[in-house]
Structures are given as C-alpha cells and as structure tokens.
Amino acid sequence: MDWHSIFSQALQQGLGPVAAVYCLAAIGLNVHFGSTGLLNFGQAGFMAVAGYAMTSFVATWGLSFWLGSLVGLVAAALLALLLGVPTLRLRADYLAIVTIAAAEIIRQTIGSVTLLKYFGGQDGLQAFNSSFANLNPFTGRIGIPGVVSWRPYDFWTLVVCWLLCALCCLVVWLLMRSPWGRVLKGIREDEDAVRSLGKNVYAYKMQSLLIGGLIGGLAGIMTALQHSAINPSFFATDTTFFAYTVLLLGGAARVLGPVAGTIIFWFLISFLDLFFGAATSGADPLIPASIMTSNQASLMRFVVMGLSLMLLMIYRPQGIFGDRRELAIDAR
Amino acid sequence: MPAEINTELENATGVDVSAARAALREVAHEPGSKKPDPIVVADNVRRTFGGLTAVDVQHVEIQRGVITALIGPNGAGKTTFFNLITGFDRPDDGDWSFNGQSLRGVAAYRVARMGMVRTFQLTKVLAKLTVLENMRVGATGQHGERLLRAMFAPFWRHQETSNTEKADALLERFLLIKKREDFAGSLSGGQRKLLEMARALMADPELVMLDEPMAGVNPALKQSLLGHVKSLRDEGRTVLFVEHDMDMVRDISDWVIVMAQGKVIAEGPPDSVMGDQRVIDAYLGSHHDQDLSVEMEEQILAAAEAEIAEEHGEEPVQTASTSSEGEQRG
Ligand SMILES: Nc1ncnc2c1ncn2[C@@H]1O[C@H](COP(=O)(O)OP(=O)(O)OP(=O)(O)O)[C@@H](O)[C@H]1O
Ligand SMILES: [Mg+2]
C-alpha cells in the first residue's frame, strides 16, 4: 500500500477547493445556526440561486462574469428576505421546514425541462468561467513539493476560495464580538428575554439570515467556478447536511470552527476512500474479497464517517473548537 | 454608592415621590378608581383562551411614582395581564396606554423602549452568555447594536465601557458581582431572579414590572431586595409587581390591586385591601399557596359550595354568556 500517495491525495482534498467551498457554506450556517439559532436547512438553495444567477448571466445571456456574480449575491439576499418575511416571526422549526422545501423547489425548478434554454436542465451549464480563468496567475502543478500539489486552475480557485473564507471569518469575528453579535446570541438563548429589553428581534434575525445567505451565495458561485460547470445535482439536500457536518465537527458558534471542520472532514473522507480502495484492490488485497469487495469499499467511508460522527457527538458534542463549559449548561 | 445613583436618577426622572404617595390618599378604595397621575391606563382589556376568560379588566389605572402590587389567587390572570400590556400577547379587545400614548398593537420591543420594562415569572436568562454580557444586553441605544457600525469597535467601545460600569454597579447592588464572569445558565433559581431584575434596570425604565420577583429568593436576601425595590421608587421609577407573599406586599406597596378570575375585584392601600371581604372570598375560594389546615379546607369547601349555590340563584338575571358558563360549571 502506498501510504505516501494516500496521504498526499487526502491532503489535496482536505485543503482543496471543494473543502474551501464547504467551509464558506458552513461559515454562513454558523451565522444562522451557531450564532442566532436559526435552523436553515436550505443552504444549498442559497448556493444554487447565486451560482445559477452567475452562470446563466454569462453562459445564457453573454453578460459579464462580474455583473453575474453581483446579481448572484443579490439573488441570495432576495431569497433570504423571501424566506425570512413569513417565517422569522414564527417558531424556529418553521424556518427549518420552509428552507429545506425551498431549496428542493429551487433545485427542481432550475433543472426542469421548461427552463432548459436558460439553465440547461439536468445537464446544467458550462463555459462561463473564462474571465475568471484568465485571471489565473499560476502555471504548472503547484503546491508543497513532495507532499501535495494541485493543477493550476484548481490551485487558483483554492486560493480565491480560502481568501474569501478568511475575509468572511474576519467579518464574522468582527460582528460576533460586537454588541450586535451579543444580541444575536441572546436571541439564540431566549428571544422573549431579548425582546423585553427593547431589541427588535425580527430585524436581527433577518440581518442574520441575510448575512449567512450571502456567504452561502459566495459558496454557490465558487462551486460553479471550481467545477467549471454547474448542474442541479451540486445543490442537493446532502450539500446542506455536509455543511452542517463540517460546522458541528469544528464546533458551532466558533469563528474558526468551519475551517477546522472542513479540513478534517474532507481529509478523512478521502483518506478512508483511498484506504479502503487500496486495501481491496490488487491481486492479494489486504482485506480479502470474502469480507469486502472493492465495490463495497467505496461505501465504507460513509459508514466510518457516520460512526465517527456518532462517537464525536457522544464524547465531544461541542465539536473540536467548542467550549465544554457551555455544554454543561444544557444539562440543567 | 447607592446614594449617588439615587440623587442622579431622581433628577433625571423628575418625579416627586412623596407628592405621588400623598396624592393616593385621596383615591377611592374601589376597583377601577381614578388616579391623580396615572402612568398606565387600561380599558376593557379582555383575553380569552378558548372558553376561558383569563383577563377581563374594565378599567384600571397605575399611579406614577409609587409601588403598586398586583395580587390575586393562582390563575387570576396577573401574568396574562402583564403579557397583554407589555405587548407579549394580544388581547381580544381593549385599549391601554402608557404615559398617555396608546399601546394597542405596539410591538413588545417598542413598549420596552418607551420605558416599560418587565421581568418574567419563569425567569428568562440568556444561559450561554456570562452574567456581565446578560447585563450589557439590557442597555439601550447602543451604537454597536447596529449592523454597519458593529464591525468597527471605535464606534461603540466608549459606550461599552460606560455600560460595563453601570452593569458592575448594579451587580454589586444585587450581590451578583462574584458571578460576573460565570455563565448565567450556571446561576441558581434565586440568582436568576436577581439577574433578571438587575438586567431590566440596565434600560433605566420609567415603569418596572416585576412578575413574582421574590419567588425562590431566601428570606435574608428578600429583605435587602425589598430595600432595592423601595429605592427604585425613591429614584423616581414606578414599580408594578405581582407577588404572593402578603408580608412583602404589606411592607412595600403603596397601593394594591386585586385580581380574581380575570377581573379587578378590589383596590386600595394594603391594609384596607387585606381586610376587604371580596378579597378574602377570592383567596378562600381558590387554593392559595399557603399551608391550609383541615378545618380551613373544610371552611373553604363550604364557602365554595355556598358561592356556587349563590351563582345558580342569580342565573336568571345574568347575561347569556355568563349563564352558559354557569351551566357548564353546574
Ligand atoms: N397560553 C395559555 N393558554 C391557555 N390558557 C392560558 C394560557 N395562559 C394562561 N392561561 C390561563 O389563564 C388563566 C390566568 O393565567 P395567569 O398565568 O395569568 O395567572 P396568574 O394570575 O399569573 O397566576 P399565578 O399566580 O399562578 O402565576 C389561567 O387559568 C391559565 O390557565
Ligand atoms: Mg403568574
């Protein structure tokens, strides 16, 4: 078994553009769920709206990539308003139901045959990222020599994506240490208490939904750029749940939780994939075919991942960066 | 230290407390009596839950600058009345005002901003925030609570410092200063009551509404809390509180309003109210949270039966709605 290659490839995933995109999505969710207690189960919807707005602007209407990206973010903001206006006055679970349904509606609508000529149906759209690709300053394989490397375009998206993550983390950190962030945390704990102190809870929740949705929109645009393509399957419900996994792994309500979470999640999941792949292939596999075939091996990563998540929730439910003291309070 | 706060705030609110108390002497001892300088006026406020009329207040006025107690047996509608006038619940009908301004349909957070801050019977502390952070949330008009300015600390750092000083002074007063950095969720039940009261005061309210502030507070601390509530009045704030502890009510309140079955049944200074037959009936008719002897229970039972019999006798002259209620009960 080639351990070096397995580690190298797992690291390539752990630090790669996909991990960075999920980091962005999870930072958005962290504003919603970690700081405000809003259960947004439709982050994929925010991503889809922004991603498709950008790609269709370029690929369908031939307009500028930058204008498309801007419109994408505006569309994500509008979605936040649309979902927030009817639900934020209600109990928290209503938002969860509405967002998960909205994300599916968006995905089905975008992929429908009726809108084929705008959004390309189930095949999606391609050839929209030339302005972005032309800015790529990198050539040749790039990375840490002998440890990990990426193709130039992957490295370019990775750099941009991590820079966006850094920017978002900075903004979130600045906001959460402020009195504004304190009000959000208060709302998460008990919104009636905060209301009794003269704060407009509804407006704060709306602002939180907007900011998290915008960050989700960025993640959607980067998803499209990183694949150089877009199609509805990128924005299925599991996208949102992977982002939640990333968030809980790192520790909700911690600014850097999503960063740690995404690196560990993607490193582990590709490491397990590669390991079980290698262990079941070849003439004399490490794991004999009577126990596991190479077809079954590709599913093992989800089994192990699920198991480790369960163990994490039992033994370290606050996540990797979480504060144990905070958790002790829940027990009361 | 408290003396400093007092003089400062007395000037700020400009309420002549002794005059306000003296004025109450002229007020009639009957439900819905007019007060010389009311801060809150409620008219025909009614709230039903299905078939149950929880609150049905014809007219009530709360005098400015004094301590008013709202008492009544369990389920009398005191908490519901609090919820209604602070905007946490919507009545079926009625109108009520604060400082002459109608509060009908005004959102709870606006009511609080106008200077009418309440606490909750079931305490609501922000568990995963520290005690100090809980206090800071209470401060009003913070620049740092606006999204665009929040990111830039220079806009709000100064204000934060002065709010922290104010919070520390209040925590000192409410004996919570040692808990300053602890999570509010780690406080005991009584400490939570104290924190909630202190937090409400961060907003410098004109009218403080306390729902059972003494429940679960130990007797020694109760005495010092009584002192705090009195000092609120001396600062020129108006206090309206719900309480079951009659000794406390007698001790600190200038005026008592008694509710039973959603209605205001009696009003007056503590001594006159506690001798009032209607009040005794109301309390006897319900299972008040006192330890009752066997004889007392029998007496209550007899009184209750007599009451039911009386109601049945009156039925023909009552209106349709109350008679249907009577039928259900009988
Ligand atoms: N949300 C609700 N739904 C249905 N009934 C309610 C609701 N809230 C209150 N009630 C009913 O209204 C009546 C008045 O309740 P309320 O809580 O105002 O009493 P209270 O005077 O505060 O009593 P206590 O002294 O025990 O706190 C009770 O009979 C209660 O059962
Ligand atoms: Mg009550």
XYZ file of C-alpha atoms and ligand atoms in Angstrom:
694
model
C 0.000 0.000 0.000
C 1.328 3.417 -0.989
C 0.811 5.413 2.207
C 2.544 8.470 0.844
C 0.213 8.703 -2.105
C -2.851 8.145 0.095
C -1.810 10.907 2.490
C -0.899 13.224 -0.324
C -4.211 12.776 -2.089
C -6.195 13.057 1.137
C -4.387 16.286 1.936
C -5.099 17.508 -1.567
C -8.792 17.110 -0.796
C -8.576 18.418 2.746
C -7.048 21.704 1.635
C -8.540 21.685 -1.839
C -11.181 23.843 -3.467
C -14.097 21.559 -2.504
C -13.165 21.798 1.161
C -12.889 25.571 0.836
C -16.344 25.821 -0.745
C -17.882 23.797 2.075
C -16.034 25.995 4.515
C -17.787 29.051 3.042
C -21.169 27.356 3.191
C -20.549 26.356 6.804
C -19.444 29.876 7.783
C -22.813 31.061 6.533
C -24.590 28.358 8.500
C -22.568 29.283 11.540
C -24.044 32.784 11.429
C -27.521 31.283 11.160
C -27.340 28.309 13.446
C -24.305 28.822 15.641
C -24.887 32.461 16.497
C -28.599 33.088 16.083
C -30.102 29.650 16.496
C -31.830 29.833 13.097
C -32.254 26.382 11.608
C -31.526 26.886 7.935
C -31.724 23.502 6.236
C -31.668 25.064 2.795
C -28.156 26.470 2.463
C -27.954 24.566 -0.847
C -30.815 26.769 -2.072
C -28.831 29.945 -1.385
C -25.856 28.402 -3.167
C -27.954 27.339 -6.150
C -29.601 30.707 -6.605
C -26.311 32.594 -6.602
C -24.431 30.004 -8.631
C -27.097 29.774 -11.320
C -27.602 33.531 -11.474
C -23.913 33.969 -12.229
C -23.578 31.116 -14.728
C -26.737 31.886 -16.661
C -25.744 35.536 -16.892
C -22.548 34.528 -18.641
C -23.467 31.305 -20.494
C -27.075 32.098 -21.478
C -27.140 35.848 -21.868
C -23.468 36.501 -22.575
C -23.133 39.211 -19.948
C -20.199 39.967 -17.691
C -18.994 37.470 -15.130
C -18.610 40.195 -12.512
C -22.098 41.536 -13.073
C -23.352 37.947 -12.897
C -21.626 37.372 -9.567
C -23.077 40.565 -8.166
C -26.553 39.590 -9.333
C -25.992 36.151 -7.807
C -25.360 37.696 -4.403
C -28.362 39.983 -4.748
C -30.462 36.931 -5.625
C -29.251 35.128 -2.486
C -30.180 38.185 -0.429
C -33.635 38.286 -2.008
C -34.094 34.621 -1.209
C -33.233 35.376 2.427
C -35.900 38.087 2.514
C -38.437 35.877 0.788
C -37.919 33.040 3.259
C -37.491 35.257 6.285
C -40.511 37.544 5.999
C -43.131 34.856 6.601
C -41.174 32.550 8.914
C -38.988 34.590 11.236
C -41.927 35.679 13.357
C -42.833 32.054 13.920
C -41.136 29.370 15.979
C -37.683 28.193 14.906
C -38.863 24.917 13.360
C -40.924 26.699 10.713
C -37.817 28.193 9.178
C -36.275 24.717 9.007
C -39.262 23.316 7.122
C -39.548 26.270 4.777
C -35.834 26.395 3.917
C -35.493 22.686 3.204
C -38.574 22.816 0.982
C -37.451 25.997 -0.765
C -34.045 24.523 -1.565
C -35.657 21.499 -3.197
C -38.143 23.661 -5.113
C -35.294 25.775 -6.437
C -33.299 22.736 -7.484
C -36.244 21.080 -9.246
C -37.264 24.308 -10.967
C -33.780 25.061 -12.220
C -33.403 21.547 -13.582
C -36.805 21.480 -15.261
C -37.277 20.978 -18.988
C -39.379 24.145 -19.292
C -36.375 26.264 -18.324
C -33.946 24.170 -20.385
C -32.900 27.056 -22.610
C -31.924 29.234 -19.655
C -30.435 26.779 -17.197
C -29.634 23.726 -19.314
C -31.907 21.279 -17.488
C -30.237 18.356 -15.724
C -27.043 18.822 -17.764
C -26.596 22.323 -16.437
C -24.325 24.925 -17.976
C -20.657 25.059 -18.940
C -18.227 27.564 -20.456
C -18.858 30.555 -18.250
C -15.629 30.880 -16.354
C -13.206 32.259 -18.930
C -12.949 35.702 -17.278
C -12.161 34.008 -14.001
C -9.744 31.514 -15.542
C -7.938 34.284 -17.445
C -7.004 35.910 -14.172
C -5.196 32.753 -13.095
C -1.562 33.719 -12.436
C -0.425 30.139 -11.825
C 1.101 27.717 -14.328
C 2.241 24.133 -13.954
C 1.453 21.934 -10.966
C 1.712 23.888 -7.789
C 1.781 23.095 -4.072
C 4.244 21.846 -1.451
C 6.876 19.871 -3.396
C 6.912 16.224 -2.491
C 3.828 16.496 -0.249
C 0.852 17.764 -2.178
C 0.161 19.568 -5.430
C -2.756 20.843 -7.489
C -3.399 21.630 -11.122
C -3.033 25.380 -11.789
C -6.767 26.095 -12.180
C -7.590 24.105 -9.034
C -4.912 25.984 -7.166
C -6.309 29.290 -8.399
C -9.859 28.510 -7.223
C -8.451 27.155 -3.983
C -6.563 30.367 -3.286
C -9.536 32.575 -4.118
C -11.851 30.399 -2.074
C -9.655 30.328 1.015
C -9.153 34.087 0.723
C -12.920 34.502 0.696
C -13.104 32.208 3.743
C -10.539 34.354 5.526
C -12.470 37.506 4.666
C -15.763 36.018 5.840
C -14.193 34.744 9.047
C -12.822 38.220 9.705
C -16.208 39.850 9.151
C -17.956 37.253 11.306
C -15.371 37.676 14.043
C -15.748 41.465 13.998
C -19.519 41.146 14.134
C -19.710 38.487 16.814
C -17.501 40.299 19.311
C -19.679 43.417 18.975
C -22.877 44.277 20.836
C -24.702 43.270 17.633
C -23.329 39.739 17.915
C -24.274 39.701 21.566
C -27.887 40.420 20.694
C -27.823 37.537 18.192
C -26.520 35.159 20.846
C -29.191 36.461 23.190
C -31.829 35.648 20.579
C -30.393 32.151 20.282
C -30.793 31.705 24.034
C -34.210 33.285 24.569
C -35.791 35.668 22.129
C -38.522 36.847 24.504
C -35.922 37.959 27.024
C -34.162 39.983 24.331
C -37.466 41.429 23.165
C -38.294 42.510 26.714
C -35.091 44.534 26.671
C -36.205 46.585 23.688
C -34.443 44.820 20.798
C -36.208 44.282 17.507
C -35.701 40.529 17.363
C -37.264 40.147 13.938
C -34.885 42.657 12.355
C -31.861 40.984 13.924
C -32.925 37.563 12.713
C -33.437 38.977 9.238
C -29.976 40.523 9.234
C -28.505 37.213 10.349
C -30.376 35.300 7.657
C -29.164 37.806 5.055
C -25.502 37.675 6.043
C -25.405 33.881 6.266
C -27.314 33.624 2.986
C -24.863 35.949 1.233
C -21.940 33.834 2.390
C -23.850 30.786 1.138
C -24.256 32.624 -2.189
C -20.500 33.076 -2.401
C -20.126 29.347 -1.825
C -22.551 28.699 -4.701
C -20.615 30.904 -7.116
C -17.362 29.243 -6.116
C -18.917 25.780 -6.581
C -19.675 26.616 -10.192
C -16.234 28.115 -10.813
C -14.405 25.254 -9.188
C -16.192 22.645 -11.328
C -16.139 24.895 -14.428
C -19.713 23.688 -14.705
C -22.963 23.822 -12.886
C -25.863 21.408 -12.632
C -28.703 20.800 -10.204
C -27.070 17.791 -8.562
C -24.465 20.088 -6.962
C -27.191 21.573 -4.806
C -28.987 18.529 -3.470
C -30.018 18.345 0.182
C -26.885 16.454 1.173
C -24.842 19.552 0.314
C -26.545 21.342 3.207
C -26.054 18.380 5.514
C -22.375 18.066 4.643
C -22.042 21.746 5.502
C -23.768 21.106 8.840
C -21.425 18.175 9.475
C -18.460 20.423 8.785
C -19.879 23.020 11.174
C -20.623 20.609 14.026
C -17.285 18.856 13.588
C -15.405 22.120 14.002
C -17.707 23.436 16.703
C -20.734 25.673 16.197
C -20.555 29.329 17.270
C -16.755 29.358 16.964
C -15.407 31.612 14.235
C -12.774 29.137 13.044
C -14.939 26.058 13.619
C -15.923 25.680 9.955
C -12.294 25.988 8.805
C -11.063 23.188 11.045
C -14.207 21.188 10.389
C -13.955 21.260 6.626
C -10.259 20.334 6.510
C -10.771 17.381 8.832
C -13.979 16.261 7.120
C -12.590 16.250 3.594
C -9.234 14.860 4.621
C -10.869 11.972 6.461
C -13.459 11.188 3.865
C -10.949 10.964 1.028
C -8.417 9.191 3.222
C -10.973 6.498 4.062
C -11.978 6.225 0.429
C -8.406 5.815 -0.744
C -7.508 3.450 2.067
C -10.399 1.074 1.521
C -9.902 1.352 -2.219
C -6.255 0.320 -1.892
C -6.983 -2.319 0.703
C -9.454 -4.171 -1.508
C -7.717 -3.891 -4.877
C -4.844 -5.765 -6.429
C -4.036 -9.428 -6.688
C -3.656 -10.111 -2.963
C -5.753 -7.460 -1.179
C -5.232 -6.547 2.474
C -8.929 -7.113 3.097
C -9.968 -10.351 1.389
C -12.838 -10.241 -1.088
C -14.856 -12.556 1.164
C -15.111 -9.682 3.671
C -15.337 -6.732 1.342
C -15.163 -6.237 -2.401
C -13.826 -3.088 -4.000
C -17.380 -2.033 -4.888
C -18.378 -2.160 -1.254
C -15.205 -0.351 -0.267
C -16.350 2.900 -1.843
C -19.272 2.992 0.605
C -17.147 2.224 3.644
C -16.094 5.849 4.016
C -19.686 6.849 4.791
C -20.037 4.020 7.296
C -16.877 5.013 9.128
C -17.681 8.708 8.829
C -21.122 8.173 10.307
C -19.697 6.113 13.112
C -17.076 8.713 13.955
C -19.706 11.454 13.939
C -21.734 9.435 16.422
C -18.694 8.992 18.631
C -17.910 12.688 18.327
C -21.416 13.648 19.389
C -21.193 11.316 22.384
C -17.718 12.170 23.606
C -17.150 15.675 22.299
C -20.557 17.105 21.370
C -19.262 20.671 21.381
C -17.086 19.903 18.340
C -13.356 20.314 18.118
C -13.228 24.008 18.974
C -16.330 24.100 21.143
C -16.398 25.126 24.776
C -17.113 22.326 27.190
C -18.403 24.771 29.825
C -21.172 25.970 27.530
C -22.344 22.445 27.051
C -22.568 21.702 30.744
C -25.303 24.321 30.876
C -27.575 22.413 28.536
C -27.805 19.645 31.076
C -29.671 21.833 33.573
C -22.668 54.368 46.227
C -26.450 53.819 46.137
C -26.939 57.344 47.437
C -25.114 58.730 44.399
C -27.271 56.768 42.000
C -30.393 57.929 43.785
C -29.808 61.634 43.504
C -28.665 61.317 39.929
C -31.725 59.411 38.811
C -34.153 61.436 40.851
C -33.089 64.451 38.881
C -33.364 62.510 35.664
C -36.961 61.374 36.086
C -38.151 64.445 37.964
C -40.950 62.625 39.790
C -41.861 63.963 43.220
C -42.272 60.662 45.035
C -43.716 61.915 48.304
C -46.283 64.003 46.468
C -47.276 60.972 44.378
C -47.761 58.892 47.511
C -49.673 61.629 49.262
C -51.982 62.005 46.267
C -53.029 58.369 46.635
C -54.725 59.178 49.945
C -57.481 60.967 48.072
C -58.181 57.997 45.791
C -61.333 55.944 46.370
C -60.794 52.360 47.527
C -62.716 50.659 44.793
C -61.925 48.728 41.588
C -61.046 50.971 38.660
C -60.672 54.148 40.710
C -59.170 57.207 39.026
C -55.626 58.162 39.999
C -54.329 61.741 40.011
C -51.309 60.987 37.775
C -51.651 57.604 36.058
C -48.692 56.202 34.098
C -50.698 53.258 32.730
C -54.409 53.255 31.946
C -56.197 50.130 30.709
C -59.760 49.961 29.435
C -61.841 46.874 28.701
C -58.809 44.676 28.177
C -60.054 41.170 27.548
C -58.222 37.994 26.671
C -59.799 34.595 26.263
C -58.175 31.214 25.771
C -60.842 29.131 24.111
C -63.763 29.201 26.523
C -61.720 30.590 29.399
C -61.672 34.328 30.032
C -58.221 34.814 31.519
C -58.352 38.616 31.702
C -61.342 40.925 31.619
C -60.313 44.256 33.099
C -62.899 47.043 32.848
C -60.748 49.935 33.870
C -57.545 50.207 35.824
C -55.007 52.965 36.398
C -51.497 52.716 37.801
C -50.267 55.748 39.701
C -46.882 57.193 38.693
C -44.054 57.257 41.215
C -45.373 54.681 43.645
C -45.129 50.939 44.207
C -48.277 49.135 43.142
C -48.796 45.468 43.950
C -50.947 43.244 41.770
C -52.172 40.310 43.800
C -54.677 37.540 43.353
C -55.005 33.789 43.629
C -53.250 31.441 41.205
C -54.723 31.647 37.754
C -56.252 35.066 38.424
C -54.782 36.418 35.182
C -51.969 38.539 36.585
C -49.267 37.203 34.307
C -51.597 37.296 31.330
C -52.383 40.950 32.116
C -48.637 41.678 32.250
C -48.189 39.975 28.890
C -51.028 41.954 27.369
C -49.949 45.409 28.402
C -46.288 44.807 27.523
C -47.125 43.593 24.015
C -46.122 39.956 24.549
C -49.676 38.838 23.950
C -52.561 40.367 22.015
C -55.915 40.908 23.717
C -59.228 40.089 22.030
C -60.337 43.585 22.732
C -59.453 46.704 24.669
C -57.210 49.706 24.792
C -54.395 50.656 27.101
C -51.869 53.432 27.252
C -48.522 54.344 28.727
C -47.863 57.998 29.500
C -50.988 58.836 27.553
C -49.794 57.071 24.415
C -51.920 54.175 23.226
C -50.067 50.866 23.200
C -52.653 48.971 21.247
C -50.850 46.899 18.612
C -47.417 48.203 19.627
C -44.686 45.535 19.435
C -43.161 44.322 22.690
C -39.714 45.713 21.918
C -41.157 49.176 21.298
C -43.052 49.051 24.575
C -39.751 48.278 26.301
C -38.010 51.150 24.511
C -40.719 53.532 25.660
C -39.620 52.846 29.216
C -41.840 49.998 30.360
C -39.624 47.012 31.087
C -40.863 43.758 32.543
C -39.416 40.592 34.025
C -40.860 37.109 33.699
C -42.412 34.816 36.267
C -40.418 31.950 34.775
C -37.030 33.625 34.575
C -35.507 34.106 31.179
C -31.761 34.473 31.480
C -29.503 34.127 28.459
C -27.891 30.897 29.638
C -24.805 30.771 27.423
C -23.900 34.390 27.953
C -21.999 35.465 31.029
C -23.764 37.400 33.773
C -21.995 40.563 32.633
C -22.990 40.020 28.998
C -26.583 39.490 30.119
C -26.422 42.874 31.806
C -24.878 44.571 28.787
C -27.656 43.314 26.523
C -30.022 45.258 28.744
C -28.541 48.657 27.932
C -30.497 50.715 25.423
C -29.422 52.874 22.495
C -26.181 51.012 21.839
C -24.410 52.113 18.652
C -22.695 48.748 18.476
C -26.033 47.008 18.045
C -26.394 48.486 14.567
C -25.079 46.145 11.916
C -22.951 48.586 9.964
C -21.253 50.150 12.971
C -20.880 46.883 14.852
C -17.811 45.847 12.870
C -15.824 48.893 13.906
C -15.132 48.924 17.619
C -14.238 52.635 17.886
C -17.907 53.428 17.274
C -19.013 51.609 20.385
C -16.067 50.999 22.678
C -16.671 54.098 24.757
C -20.325 53.296 25.263
C -19.438 49.719 26.140
C -17.127 50.921 28.900
C -19.773 53.088 30.494
C -22.378 50.325 30.187
C -19.972 47.948 31.890
C -19.501 50.369 34.774
C -23.236 50.680 35.151
C -23.634 46.896 34.999
C -20.977 46.414 37.666
C -22.695 48.885 39.968
C -25.993 47.045 39.575
C -24.382 43.627 40.029
C -22.788 44.914 43.204
C -26.157 46.061 44.428
C -27.813 42.733 43.640
C -24.966 40.716 45.169
C -24.021 39.094 41.867
C -20.644 40.713 41.379
C -18.783 37.499 42.249
C -20.668 35.736 39.461
C -19.785 38.411 36.894
C -17.839 36.118 34.563
C -19.943 32.966 35.046
C -22.451 31.758 32.520
C -25.930 32.874 33.504
C -27.039 29.275 32.984
C -24.946 28.256 35.971
C -26.855 30.512 38.382
C -29.343 29.200 40.914
C -33.052 29.924 40.600
C -32.984 32.815 43.042
C -29.856 34.291 41.477
C -31.587 34.208 38.115
C -34.436 36.268 39.551
C -31.892 38.784 40.780
C -30.082 38.883 37.456
C -33.290 39.409 35.551
C -34.259 42.290 37.791
C -30.823 43.872 37.542
C -30.833 43.438 33.770
C -34.197 45.164 33.468
C -32.739 48.128 35.343
C -29.934 48.463 32.772
C -32.530 50.043 30.492
C -33.338 52.816 33.013
C -37.061 52.074 32.757
C -39.684 54.520 33.888
C -42.001 51.686 34.844
C -40.544 48.434 36.150
C -42.890 45.476 36.016
C -41.793 42.532 38.155
C -43.602 39.205 37.962
C -43.045 37.488 41.312
C -39.571 38.918 41.938
C -39.259 37.244 45.345
C -40.229 33.710 44.388
C -37.367 31.442 45.404
C -35.259 34.151 46.990
C -34.047 33.377 50.519
C -35.571 35.422 53.396
C -32.398 37.320 54.245
C -31.910 38.424 50.673
C -35.628 39.182 50.414
C -35.164 41.907 52.992
C -32.393 43.543 51.018
C -34.390 43.137 47.799
C -37.302 44.908 49.435
C -34.872 47.718 50.105
C -33.864 47.730 46.417
C -37.445 47.880 45.240
C -38.108 50.792 47.579
C -35.005 52.531 46.306
C -36.341 52.170 42.772
C -39.337 54.192 43.866
C -37.085 56.732 45.546
C -35.194 57.068 42.269
C -38.478 58.156 40.744
C -39.338 54.927 38.962
C -42.795 53.476 39.074
C -42.961 49.843 40.167
C -45.730 47.373 39.432
C -45.182 43.919 40.835
C -47.002 40.626 41.198
C -46.443 38.830 44.468
C -47.982 36.104 46.595
C -46.052 36.956 49.746
C -48.539 39.093 51.679
C -45.962 40.306 54.198
C -43.915 41.735 51.416
C -46.955 43.290 49.802
C -47.911 44.904 53.084
C -44.366 46.037 53.692
C -43.519 47.874 50.499
C -46.553 48.620 48.392
C -48.322 51.970 48.403
C -51.313 50.617 46.545
C -52.693 47.146 45.931
C -54.813 45.937 43.036
C -56.516 42.583 43.499
C -57.443 40.381 40.578
C -59.557 37.255 40.623
C -60.828 35.274 37.670
C -59.533 37.888 35.276
C -61.263 40.858 36.880
C -60.059 43.608 39.169
C -62.111 42.982 42.304
C -60.605 45.416 44.775
C -58.135 48.262 45.076
C -56.700 50.258 47.904
C -53.819 50.639 50.316
C -52.527 47.291 51.634
C -54.297 47.356 54.998
C -57.699 48.227 53.675
C -57.460 45.661 50.848
C -56.461 42.816 53.111
C -59.485 43.349 55.288
C -61.796 43.521 52.290
C -64.386 40.740 52.271
C -64.248 40.335 48.470
C -60.507 39.720 48.658
C -60.835 37.195 51.445
C -63.524 35.422 49.464
C -61.398 35.360 46.353
C -58.461 33.895 48.203
C -60.586 31.450 50.141
C -62.365 30.380 47.006
C -59.077 29.419 45.434
C -56.340 27.219 46.757
C -53.873 29.842 47.692
C -50.339 28.622 48.166
C -50.489 28.739 51.931
C -50.418 25.707 54.152
C -54.036 25.036 54.916
C -55.255 23.248 57.989
C -58.016 20.632 57.741
C -60.564 22.979 59.266
C -59.538 25.714 56.868
C -60.005 23.396 53.911
C -63.464 22.446 55.116
C -64.290 26.093 55.561
C -63.128 26.806 52.010
C -65.156 23.934 50.679
C -68.240 25.215 52.432
C -67.597 28.734 51.145
C -67.131 27.417 47.620
C -70.355 25.452 47.737
C -72.212 28.453 49.047
C -70.776 30.511 46.189
C -71.877 28.014 43.575
C -75.367 27.886 45.063
C -75.480 31.673 45.060
C -74.423 31.862 41.402
C -77.133 29.428 40.414
C -79.649 31.522 42.232
C -78.560 34.620 40.338
C -78.538 32.937 36.978
C -81.789 34.292 35.522
C -80.630 37.928 35.833
C -77.196 37.297 34.301
C -76.342 37.832 30.657
C -76.389 34.983 28.190
C -72.643 34.413 28.091
C -72.146 34.142 31.848
C -75.166 31.939 32.299
C -73.846 29.466 29.742
C -70.614 29.419 31.731
C -72.638 28.734 34.846
C -74.342 25.837 33.124
C -71.020 24.322 32.189
C -69.817 24.585 35.737
C -73.027 23.275 37.256
N -51.295 30.315 26.855
C -52.385 29.947 27.544
N -53.254 29.079 27.016
C -54.372 28.722 27.692
N -54.693 29.185 28.893
C -53.877 30.066 29.478
C -52.674 30.497 28.837
N -52.034 31.366 29.650
C -52.800 31.471 30.744
N -53.897 30.697 30.651
C -54.960 30.594 31.654
O -55.316 31.891 32.046
C -55.524 31.966 33.422
C -54.673 33.053 34.026
O -53.330 32.662 33.978
P -52.159 33.576 34.528
O -50.875 32.923 34.201
O -52.347 34.947 34.036
O -52.408 33.505 36.113
P -51.617 34.235 37.263
O -52.561 35.169 37.916
O -50.344 34.799 36.790
O -51.351 33.013 38.253
P -50.074 32.677 39.157
O -50.228 33.479 40.407
O -50.237 31.235 39.445
O -48.866 33.000 38.403
C -55.255 30.581 33.992
O -56.472 29.946 34.212
C -54.470 29.888 32.899
O -54.792 28.525 32.870
Mg -48.400 34.450 37.099
